[in-house]
PDB file of C-alpha atoms in Angstrom:
ATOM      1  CA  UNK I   1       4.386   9.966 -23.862  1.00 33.00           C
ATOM      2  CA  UNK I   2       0.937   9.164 -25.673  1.00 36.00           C
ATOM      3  CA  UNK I   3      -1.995  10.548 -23.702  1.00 40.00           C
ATOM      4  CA  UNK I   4      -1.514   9.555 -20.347  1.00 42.00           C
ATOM      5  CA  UNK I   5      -4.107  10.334 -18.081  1.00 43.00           C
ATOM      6  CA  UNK I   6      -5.615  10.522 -14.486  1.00 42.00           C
ATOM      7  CA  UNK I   7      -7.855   8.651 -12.979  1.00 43.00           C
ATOM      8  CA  UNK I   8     -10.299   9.739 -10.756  1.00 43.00           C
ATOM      9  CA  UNK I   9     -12.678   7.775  -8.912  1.00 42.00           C
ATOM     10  CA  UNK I  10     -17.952  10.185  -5.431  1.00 31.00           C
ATOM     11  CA  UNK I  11     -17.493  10.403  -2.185  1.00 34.00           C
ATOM     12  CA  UNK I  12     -14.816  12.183  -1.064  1.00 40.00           C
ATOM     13  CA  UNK I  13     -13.817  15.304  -2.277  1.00 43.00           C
ATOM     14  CA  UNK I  14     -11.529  15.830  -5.230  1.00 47.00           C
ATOM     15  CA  UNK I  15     -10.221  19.185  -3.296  1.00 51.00           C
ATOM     16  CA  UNK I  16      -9.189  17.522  -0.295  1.00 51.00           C
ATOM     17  CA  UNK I  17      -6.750  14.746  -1.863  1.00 54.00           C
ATOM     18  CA  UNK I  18      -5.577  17.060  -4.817  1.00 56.00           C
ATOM     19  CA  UNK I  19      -4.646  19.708  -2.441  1.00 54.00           C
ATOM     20  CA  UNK I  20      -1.379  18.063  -1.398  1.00 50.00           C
ATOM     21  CA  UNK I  21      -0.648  16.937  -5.118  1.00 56.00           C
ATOM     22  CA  UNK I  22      -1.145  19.454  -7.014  1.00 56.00           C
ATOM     23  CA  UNK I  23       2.070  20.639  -7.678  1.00 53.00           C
ATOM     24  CA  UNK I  24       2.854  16.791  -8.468  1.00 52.00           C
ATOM     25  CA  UNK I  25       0.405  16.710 -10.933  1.00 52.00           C
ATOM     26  CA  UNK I  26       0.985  19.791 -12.507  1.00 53.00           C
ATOM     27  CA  UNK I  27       4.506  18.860 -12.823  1.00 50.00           C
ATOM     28  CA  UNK I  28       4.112  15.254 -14.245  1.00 49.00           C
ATOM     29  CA  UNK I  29       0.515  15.718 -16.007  1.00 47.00           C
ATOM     30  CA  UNK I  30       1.142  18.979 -17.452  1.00 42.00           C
ATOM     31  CA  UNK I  31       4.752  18.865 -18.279  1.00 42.00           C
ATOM     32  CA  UNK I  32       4.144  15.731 -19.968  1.00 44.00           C
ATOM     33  CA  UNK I  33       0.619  16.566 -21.642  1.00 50.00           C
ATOM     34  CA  UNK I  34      -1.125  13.754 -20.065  1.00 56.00           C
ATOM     35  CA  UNK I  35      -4.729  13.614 -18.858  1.00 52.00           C
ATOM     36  CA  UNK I  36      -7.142  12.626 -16.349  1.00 56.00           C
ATOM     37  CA  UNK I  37      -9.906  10.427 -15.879  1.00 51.00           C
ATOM     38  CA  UNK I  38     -12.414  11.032 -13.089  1.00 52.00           C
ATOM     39  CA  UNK I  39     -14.098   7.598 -12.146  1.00 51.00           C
ATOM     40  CA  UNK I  40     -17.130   7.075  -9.319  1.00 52.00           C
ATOM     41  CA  UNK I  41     -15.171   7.604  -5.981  1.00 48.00           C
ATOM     42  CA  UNK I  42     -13.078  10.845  -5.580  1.00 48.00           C
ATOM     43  CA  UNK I  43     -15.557  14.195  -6.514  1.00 44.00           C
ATOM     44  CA  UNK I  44     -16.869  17.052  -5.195  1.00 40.00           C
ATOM     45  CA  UNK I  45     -20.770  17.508  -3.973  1.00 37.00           C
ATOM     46  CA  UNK I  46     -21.276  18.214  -7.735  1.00 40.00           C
ATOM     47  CA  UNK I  47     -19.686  15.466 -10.544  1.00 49.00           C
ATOM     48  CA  UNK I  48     -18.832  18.420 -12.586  1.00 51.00           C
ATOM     49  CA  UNK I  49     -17.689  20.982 -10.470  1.00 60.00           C
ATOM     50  CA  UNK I  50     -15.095  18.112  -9.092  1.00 61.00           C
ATOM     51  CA  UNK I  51     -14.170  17.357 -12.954  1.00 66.00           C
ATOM     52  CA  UNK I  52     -13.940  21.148 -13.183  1.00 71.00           C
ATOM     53  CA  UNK I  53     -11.717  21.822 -10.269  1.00 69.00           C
ATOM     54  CA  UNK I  54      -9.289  19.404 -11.493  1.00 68.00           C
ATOM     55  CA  UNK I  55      -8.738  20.394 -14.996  1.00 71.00           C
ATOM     56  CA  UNK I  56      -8.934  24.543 -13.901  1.00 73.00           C
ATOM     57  CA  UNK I  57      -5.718  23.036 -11.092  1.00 67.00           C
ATOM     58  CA  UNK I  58      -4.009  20.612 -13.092  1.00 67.00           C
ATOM     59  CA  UNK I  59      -4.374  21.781 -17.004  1.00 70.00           C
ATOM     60  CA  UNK I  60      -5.278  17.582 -17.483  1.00 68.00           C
ATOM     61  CA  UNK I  61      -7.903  16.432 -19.885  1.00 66.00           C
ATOM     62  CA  UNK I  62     -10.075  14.067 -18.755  1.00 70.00           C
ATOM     63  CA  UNK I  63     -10.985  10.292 -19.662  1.00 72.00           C
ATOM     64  CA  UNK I  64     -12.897   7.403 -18.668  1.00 74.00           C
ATOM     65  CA  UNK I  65     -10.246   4.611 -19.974  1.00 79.00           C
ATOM     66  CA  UNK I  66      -8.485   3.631 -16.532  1.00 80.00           C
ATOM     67  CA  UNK I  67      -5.444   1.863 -19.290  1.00 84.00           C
ATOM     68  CA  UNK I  68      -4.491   4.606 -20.974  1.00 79.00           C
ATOM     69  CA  UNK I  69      -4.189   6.678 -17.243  1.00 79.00           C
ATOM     70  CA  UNK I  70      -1.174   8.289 -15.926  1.00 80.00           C
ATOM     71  CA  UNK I  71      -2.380   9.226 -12.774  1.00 79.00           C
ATOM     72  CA  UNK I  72      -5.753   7.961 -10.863  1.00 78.00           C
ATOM     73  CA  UNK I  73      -6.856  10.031  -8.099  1.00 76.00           C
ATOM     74  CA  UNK I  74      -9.320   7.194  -5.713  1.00 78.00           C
ATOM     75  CA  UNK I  75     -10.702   6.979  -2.695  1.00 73.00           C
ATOM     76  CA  UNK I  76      -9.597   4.438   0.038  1.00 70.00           C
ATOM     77  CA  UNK I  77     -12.816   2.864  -0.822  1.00 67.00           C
ATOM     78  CA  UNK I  78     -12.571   2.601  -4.559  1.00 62.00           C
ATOM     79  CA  UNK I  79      -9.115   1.582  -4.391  1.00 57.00           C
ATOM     80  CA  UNK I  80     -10.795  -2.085  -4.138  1.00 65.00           C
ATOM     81  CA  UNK I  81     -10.489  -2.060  -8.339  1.00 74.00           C
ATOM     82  CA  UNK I  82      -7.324  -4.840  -9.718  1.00 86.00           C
ATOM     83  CA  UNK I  83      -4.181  -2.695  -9.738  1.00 89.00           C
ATOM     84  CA  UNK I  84      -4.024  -4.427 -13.399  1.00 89.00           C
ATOM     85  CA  UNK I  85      -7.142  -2.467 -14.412  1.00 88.00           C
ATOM     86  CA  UNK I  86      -4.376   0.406 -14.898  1.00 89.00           C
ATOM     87  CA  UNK I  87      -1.591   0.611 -17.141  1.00 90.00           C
ATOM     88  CA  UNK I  88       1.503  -1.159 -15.384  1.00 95.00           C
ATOM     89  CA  UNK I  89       3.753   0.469 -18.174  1.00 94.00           C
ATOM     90  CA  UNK I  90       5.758  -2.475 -20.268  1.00 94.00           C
ATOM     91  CA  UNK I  91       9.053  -3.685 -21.234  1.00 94.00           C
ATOM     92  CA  UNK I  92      10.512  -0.793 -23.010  1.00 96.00           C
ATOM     93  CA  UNK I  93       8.541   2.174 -21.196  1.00 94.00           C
ATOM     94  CA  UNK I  94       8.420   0.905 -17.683  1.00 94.00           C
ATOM     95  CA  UNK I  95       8.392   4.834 -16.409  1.00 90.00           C
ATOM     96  CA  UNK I  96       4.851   4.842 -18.245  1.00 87.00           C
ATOM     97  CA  UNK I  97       3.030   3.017 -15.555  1.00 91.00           C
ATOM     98  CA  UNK I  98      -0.101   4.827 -13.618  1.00 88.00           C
ATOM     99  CA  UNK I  99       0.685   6.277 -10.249  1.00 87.00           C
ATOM    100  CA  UNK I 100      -2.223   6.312  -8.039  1.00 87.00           C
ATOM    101  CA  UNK I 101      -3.151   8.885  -5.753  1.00 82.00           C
ATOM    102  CA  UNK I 102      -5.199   7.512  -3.247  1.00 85.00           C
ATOM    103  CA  UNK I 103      -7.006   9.625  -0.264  1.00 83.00           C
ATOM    104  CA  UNK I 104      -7.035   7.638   3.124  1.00 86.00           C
ATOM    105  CA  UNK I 105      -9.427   8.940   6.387  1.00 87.00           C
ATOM    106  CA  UNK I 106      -5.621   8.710   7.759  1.00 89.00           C
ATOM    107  CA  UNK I 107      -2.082   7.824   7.650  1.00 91.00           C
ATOM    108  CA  UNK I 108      -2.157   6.334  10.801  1.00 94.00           C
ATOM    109  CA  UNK I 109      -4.388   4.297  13.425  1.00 94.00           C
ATOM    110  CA  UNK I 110      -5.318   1.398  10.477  1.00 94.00           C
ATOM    111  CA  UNK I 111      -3.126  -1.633  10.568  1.00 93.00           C
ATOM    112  CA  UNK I 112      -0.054  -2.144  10.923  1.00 96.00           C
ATOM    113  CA  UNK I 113       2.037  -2.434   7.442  1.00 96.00           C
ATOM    114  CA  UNK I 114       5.781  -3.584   7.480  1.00 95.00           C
ATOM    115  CA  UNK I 115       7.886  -1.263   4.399  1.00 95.00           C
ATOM    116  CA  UNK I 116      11.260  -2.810   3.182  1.00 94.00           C
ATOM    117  CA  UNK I 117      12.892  -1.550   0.157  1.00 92.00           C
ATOM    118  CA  UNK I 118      15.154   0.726  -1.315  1.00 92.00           C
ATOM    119  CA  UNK I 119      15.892   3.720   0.577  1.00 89.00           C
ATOM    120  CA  UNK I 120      14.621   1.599   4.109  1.00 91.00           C
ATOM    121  CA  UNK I 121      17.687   0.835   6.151  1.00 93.00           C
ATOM    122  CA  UNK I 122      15.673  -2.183   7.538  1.00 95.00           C
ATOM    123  CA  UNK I 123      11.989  -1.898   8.055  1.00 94.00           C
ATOM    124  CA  UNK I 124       9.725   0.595   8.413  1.00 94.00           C
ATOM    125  CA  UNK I 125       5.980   0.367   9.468  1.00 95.00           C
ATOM    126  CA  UNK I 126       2.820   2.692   8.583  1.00 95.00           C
ATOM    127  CA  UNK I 127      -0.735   2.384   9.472  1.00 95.00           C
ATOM    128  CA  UNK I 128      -3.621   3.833   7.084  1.00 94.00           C
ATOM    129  CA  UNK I 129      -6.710   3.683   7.784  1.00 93.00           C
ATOM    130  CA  UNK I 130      -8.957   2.376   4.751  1.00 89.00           C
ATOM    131  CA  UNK I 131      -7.236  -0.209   2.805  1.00 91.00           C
ATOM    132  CA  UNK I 132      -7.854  -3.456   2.737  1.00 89.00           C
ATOM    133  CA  UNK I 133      -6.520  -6.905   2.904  1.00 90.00           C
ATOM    134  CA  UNK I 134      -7.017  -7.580  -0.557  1.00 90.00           C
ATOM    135  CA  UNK I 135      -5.451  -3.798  -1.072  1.00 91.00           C
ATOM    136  CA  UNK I 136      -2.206  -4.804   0.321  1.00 93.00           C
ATOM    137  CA  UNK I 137      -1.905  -8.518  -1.253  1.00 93.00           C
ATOM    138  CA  UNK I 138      -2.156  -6.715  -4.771  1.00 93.00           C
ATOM    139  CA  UNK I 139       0.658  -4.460  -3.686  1.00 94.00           C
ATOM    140  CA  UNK I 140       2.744  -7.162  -2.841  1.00 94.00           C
ATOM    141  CA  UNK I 141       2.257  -9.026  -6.275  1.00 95.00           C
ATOM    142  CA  UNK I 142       2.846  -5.353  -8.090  1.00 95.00           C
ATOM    143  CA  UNK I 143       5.992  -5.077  -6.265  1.00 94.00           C
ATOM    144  CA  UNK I 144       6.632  -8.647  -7.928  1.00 94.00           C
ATOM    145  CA  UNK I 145       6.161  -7.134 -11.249  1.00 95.00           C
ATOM    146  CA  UNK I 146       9.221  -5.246 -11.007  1.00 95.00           C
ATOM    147  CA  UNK I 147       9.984  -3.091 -13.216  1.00 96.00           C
ATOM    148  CA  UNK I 148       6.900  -3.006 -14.614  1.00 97.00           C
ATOM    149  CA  UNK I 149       4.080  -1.687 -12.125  1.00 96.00           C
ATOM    150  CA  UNK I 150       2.457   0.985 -10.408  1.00 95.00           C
ATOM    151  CA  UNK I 151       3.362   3.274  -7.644  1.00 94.00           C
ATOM    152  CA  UNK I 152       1.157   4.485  -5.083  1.00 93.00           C
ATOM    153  CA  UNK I 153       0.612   7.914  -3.223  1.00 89.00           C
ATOM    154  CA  UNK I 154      -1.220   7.462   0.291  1.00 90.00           C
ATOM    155  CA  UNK I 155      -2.552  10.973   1.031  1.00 85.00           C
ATOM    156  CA  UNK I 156      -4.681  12.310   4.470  1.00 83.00           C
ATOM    157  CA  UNK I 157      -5.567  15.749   4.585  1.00 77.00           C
ATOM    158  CA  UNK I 158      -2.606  17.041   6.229  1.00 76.00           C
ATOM    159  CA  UNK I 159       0.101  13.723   5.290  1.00 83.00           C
ATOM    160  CA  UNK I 160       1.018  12.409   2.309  1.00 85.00           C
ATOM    161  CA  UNK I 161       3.422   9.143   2.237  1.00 90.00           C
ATOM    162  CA  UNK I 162       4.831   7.536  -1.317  1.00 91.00           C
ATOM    163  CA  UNK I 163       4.750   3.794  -1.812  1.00 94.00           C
ATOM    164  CA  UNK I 164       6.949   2.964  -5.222  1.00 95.00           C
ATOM    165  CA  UNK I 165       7.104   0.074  -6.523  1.00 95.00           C
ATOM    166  CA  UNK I 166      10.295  -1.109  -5.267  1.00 95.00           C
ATOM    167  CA  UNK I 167       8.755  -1.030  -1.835  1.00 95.00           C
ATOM    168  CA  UNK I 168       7.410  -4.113  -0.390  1.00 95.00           C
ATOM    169  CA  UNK I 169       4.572  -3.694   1.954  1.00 94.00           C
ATOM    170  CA  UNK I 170       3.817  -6.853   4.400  1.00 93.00           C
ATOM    171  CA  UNK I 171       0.688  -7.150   6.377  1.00 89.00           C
ATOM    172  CA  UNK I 172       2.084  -6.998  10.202  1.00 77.00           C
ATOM    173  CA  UNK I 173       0.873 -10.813  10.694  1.00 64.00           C
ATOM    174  CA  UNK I 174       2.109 -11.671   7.332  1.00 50.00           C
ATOM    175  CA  UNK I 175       5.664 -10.744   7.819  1.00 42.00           C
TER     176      UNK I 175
END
């Protein structure tokens, strides 16, 4: 287990996203004494009071090292850093990887993203608002990396949608 931890990244606020994961976190950062790392993104009006709120909700220690996180809590905005800047887990603990909770303005009304995968009978298609290009071409090479990787949590402030690894996501005009 080591000391995983969480990434967090100052705009939006840490409440908002961590709302809808918190029992996730607790259940996978506690249970497996990881921590969390709060980054430049994903606070509260005060950079302390965010850091506060989500070690007080979580029980996760905090770091700065976004390669020895477990979970990174980011913005749509910061999630512009490599999806290699976080640990994508390795041959014999593939399970280890960072899974990346990222807070989108929405779930839907961005464009259109084509899902196939395990657990899709054919395709499905979402629509966040946020993300970019570049955003979804890294997906599609982590989903390459198989089983190595990380997986991805899209949350709004009423939505949440899970994007594992296994799932490749297509750009509509890609497809």
């Amino acid at each position: 287990h080591g000391n995983g931890r969480t990434i967090v990244g100052t705009e939006l606020c840490a409440k908002t996203v961590l709302l809808s994961c918190r029992r996730l976190i607790r259940r996978h950062v506690i249970g497996l004494h990881h921590a969390a790392h709060i980054g430049q993104t994903v606070q509260t009006k005060s950079a302390s009071g965010g850091r506060q709120w989500i070690v007080f909700h979580t029980g996760a220690a905090l770091t700065t090292d976004s390669k020895q996180s477990r979970f990174a809590v980011l913005s749509s905005q910061s999630a512009l850093l490599p999806l290699d800047a976080f640990d994508l887990g390795d041959a014999r603990y593939p399970d280890r990887s960072c899974t990346l909770l990222i807070a989108c303005p929405s779930l839907s009304g961005g464009g259109d993203i084509t899902l196939t995968g395990p657990g899709i009978e054919t395709t499905h298609t979402i629509a966040p608002q946020g993300l970019s290009q570049s955003f979804w071409t890294q997906l599609q090479d982590n989903h390459s990396l198989f089983p190595l990787g990380v997986d991805i949590i899209l949350c709004a402030e009423t939505e949440i949608l899970a994007l594992p690894r296994t799932t490749l996501c297509r750009m509509k005009d890609a497809v």
